[in-house]
C-alpha positions as semicolon CSV with decimal commas, in nm:
position;residue;x (nm);y (nm);z (nm)
1;X;10,924;10,854;8,158
2;X;11,004;10,641;8,460
3;X;10,660;10,700;8,616
4;X;10,486;10,600;8,272
5;X;10,664;10,265;8,263
6;X;10,618;10,195;8,616
7;X;10,255;10,283;8,608
8;X;10,188;10,062;8,295
9;X;10,390;9,771;8,439
10;X;10,225;9,772;8,771
11;X;9,878;9,827;8,596
12;X;9,937;9,511;8,377
13;X;10,064;9,289;8,702
14;X;9,760;9,425;8,900
15;X;9,510;9,323;8,640
16;X;9,677;8,993;8,585
17;X;9,674;8,908;8,953
18;X;9,304;9,001;9,000
19;X;9,228;8,793;8,691
20;X;9,398;8,500;8,842
21;X;9,199;8,567;9,176
22;X;8,856;8,551;8,989
23;X;8,944;8,257;8,737
24;X;9,112;8,005;8,960
25;X;8,950;7,707;9,110
26;X;9,211;7,693;9,397
27;X;9,168;7,888;9,713
28;X;9,502;7,912;9,812
29;X;9,617;8,044;9,463
30;X;9,328;8,299;9,466
31;X;9,452;8,424;9,802
32;X;9,807;8,447;9,697
33;X;9,713;8,629;9,379
34;X;9,469;8,864;9,578
35;X;9,753;8,951;9,807
36;X;10,013;9,010;9,527
37;X;9,738;9,248;9,349
38;X;9,691;9,454;9,670
39;X;10,071;9,501;9,706
40;X;10,092;9,592;9,338
41;X;9,824;9,844;9,419
42;X;10,047;9,996;9,677
43;X;10,305;10,062;9,411
44;X;10,067;10,315;9,261
45;X;10,075;10,518;9,586
46;X;10,437;10,505;9,610
47;X;10,469;10,636;9,245
48;X;10,232;10,900;9,333
49;X;10,437;11,019;9,645
50;X;10,177;10,889;9,885
51;X;10,420;10,680;10,074
52;X;10,199;10,674;10,395
53;X;9,897;10,535;10,192
54;X;10,118;10,288;10,014
55;X;10,251;10,160;10,338
56;X;9,900;10,120;10,482
57;X;9,784;9,942;10,184
58;X;10,048;9,697;10,229
59;X;10,010;9,667;10,603
60;X;9,638;9,683;10,636
61;X;9,524;9,507;10,315
62;X;9,785;9,294;10,216
63;X;9,877;9,189;10,578
64;X;9,562;9,217;10,812
65;X;9,283;9,170;10,571
66;X;9,466;8,865;10,377
67;X;9,520;8,706;10,730
68;X;9,131;8,743;10,793
69;X;9,061;8,578;10,454
70;X;9,312;8,301;10,528
71;X;9,143;8,226;10,866
72;X;8,807;8,253;10,694
73;X;8,908;7,987;10,440
74;X;9,020;7,748;10,710
75;X;8,672;7,737;10,840
76;X;8,529;7,618;10,484
77;X;8,532;7,272;10,359
78;X;8,696;7,305;10,030
79;X;8,664;6,943;9,948
80;X;8,314;6,972;9,895
81;X;8,186;7,034;9,538
82;X;8,017;7,364;9,507
83;X;7,684;7,384;9,314
84;X;7,637;7,714;9,153
85;X;7,295;7,874;9,121
86;X;7,205;8,036;8,782
87;X;7,105;8,402;8,843
88;X;6,831;8,591;8,673
89;X;6,971;8,709;8,332
90;X;6,796;9,052;8,378
91;X;6,958;9,117;8,701
92;X;7,308;9,033;8,553
93;X;7,236;9,249;8,238
94;X;7,104;9,532;8,473
95;X;7,397;9,521;8,702
96;X;7,632;9,516;8,401
97;X;7,481;9,833;8,245
98;X;7,485;9,989;8,595
99;X;7,847;9,912;8,621
100;X;7,919;10,046;8,275
101;X;7,749;10,367;8,354
102;X;7,927;10,400;8,671
103;X;8,278;10,359;8,498
104;X;8,173;10,622;8,270
105;X;8,064;10,873;8,526
106;X;8,380;10,823;8,728
107;X;8,615;10,889;8,433
108;X;8,407;11,177;8,309
109;X;8,371;11,355;8,632
110;X;8,718;11,492;8,638
111;X;8,672;11,647;8,294
112;X;8,337;11,794;8,363
113;X;8,462;11,980;8,685
114;X;8,709;12,247;8,662
115;X;8,799;12,336;9,014
116;X;8,826;12,053;9,245
117;X;8,960;12,178;9,567
118;X;9,024;11,989;9,899
119;X;8,795;12,079;10,190
120;X;9,102;12,109;10,439
121;X;9,390;12,222;10,245
122;X;9,719;12,105;10,412
123;X;9,980;12,339;10,560
124;X;10,317;12,381;10,402
125;X;10,605;12,201;10,578
126;X;10,397;11,920;10,713
127;X;10,466;11,573;10,579
128;X;10,230;11,328;10,409
129;X;10,190;11,113;10,716
130;X;10,125;11,419;10,939
131;X;9,837;11,543;10,690
132;X;9,668;11,206;10,669
133;X;9,677;11,148;11,051
134;X;9,535;11,495;11,124
135;X;9,257;11,461;10,880
136;X;9,185;11,108;10,996
137;X;9,177;11,143;11,358
138;X;9,003;11,498;11,363
139;X;8,730;11,508;11,093
140;X;8,690;11,139;10,991
141;X;8,722;10,989;11,364
142;X;8,388;10,858;11,389
143;X;8,354;10,693;11,046
144;X;8,709;10,546;11,115
145;X;8,592;10,395;11,440
146;X;8,258;10,286;11,295
147;X;8,431;10,103;11,013
148;X;8,655;9,927;11,277
149;X;8,353;9,818;11,466
150;X;8,186;9,690;11,123
151;X;8,496;9,484;11,052
152;X;8,480;9,318;11,423
153;X;8,113;9,238;11,382
154;X;8,178;9,088;11,029
155;X;8,455;8,875;11,170
156;X;8,268;8,743;11,461
157;X;7,953;8,675;11,240
158;X;8,185;8,463;11,008
159;X;8,312;8,284;11,291
160;X;7,974;8,200;11,430
161;X;7,845;8,110;11,088
162;X;8,141;7,903;10,997
163;X;8,098;7,724;11,346
164;X;7,747;7,621;11,276
165;X;7,823;7,439;10,958
166;X;8,096;7,215;11,117
167;X;7,918;6,927;11,209
168;X;8,185;6,679;11,165
169;X;8,572;6,721;11,154
170;X;8,783;6,561;10,887
171;X;9,068;6,531;11,145
172;X;8,850;6,292;11,353
173;X;8,734;6,083;11,082
174;X;8,925;5,752;10,942
175;X;9,017;5,754;10,583
176;X;8,745;5,514;10,506
177;X;8,475;5,745;10,661
178;X;8,625;6,051;10,462
179;X;8,618;5,850;10,134
180;X;8,246;5,746;10,203
181;X;8,170;6,115;10,258
182;X;8,352;6,264;9,979
183;X;8,543;6,025;9,726
184;X;8,681;6,308;9,530
185;X;8,957;6,354;9,784
186;X;9,125;6,031;9,707
187;X;9,112;6,037;9,330
């Protein structure tokens, strides 16, 4: 009974935080709601008994990834108005239909398959953390390292791209120059 109540509570809170992330116009509110949503996702792992994955969810996603997002947001001028482009209606409709079909397939797959077995069944007497570490650093070592390199390349590319767009610094300008550039700041 406790697990069901906790599941529905954390499911509601997670959906609410991600809804706030998508709908808010304030970057700081979006980042905070995104971090809270990721922490609430870790609660699902703790409920299921996967303590290691819950801790990794908090440390890696809520800690490290959110820090990268925060540093990335510092590179962008949030005082500038954003002009949105209208996308192609057919592309939006096609992607929506594709997403709906994908959701149906994801939820129907466990019902269709009867025997789902792990490729590497874990031995008895070994803890959750040891199981994950053994599989991660034996079978999945190369993908783990490739993902780390891809994240590093993405971070460096973001810094380079943000550095090219920084022609003027608001900290070096006077208030009059800032107001001429963007009068919305002082209104």
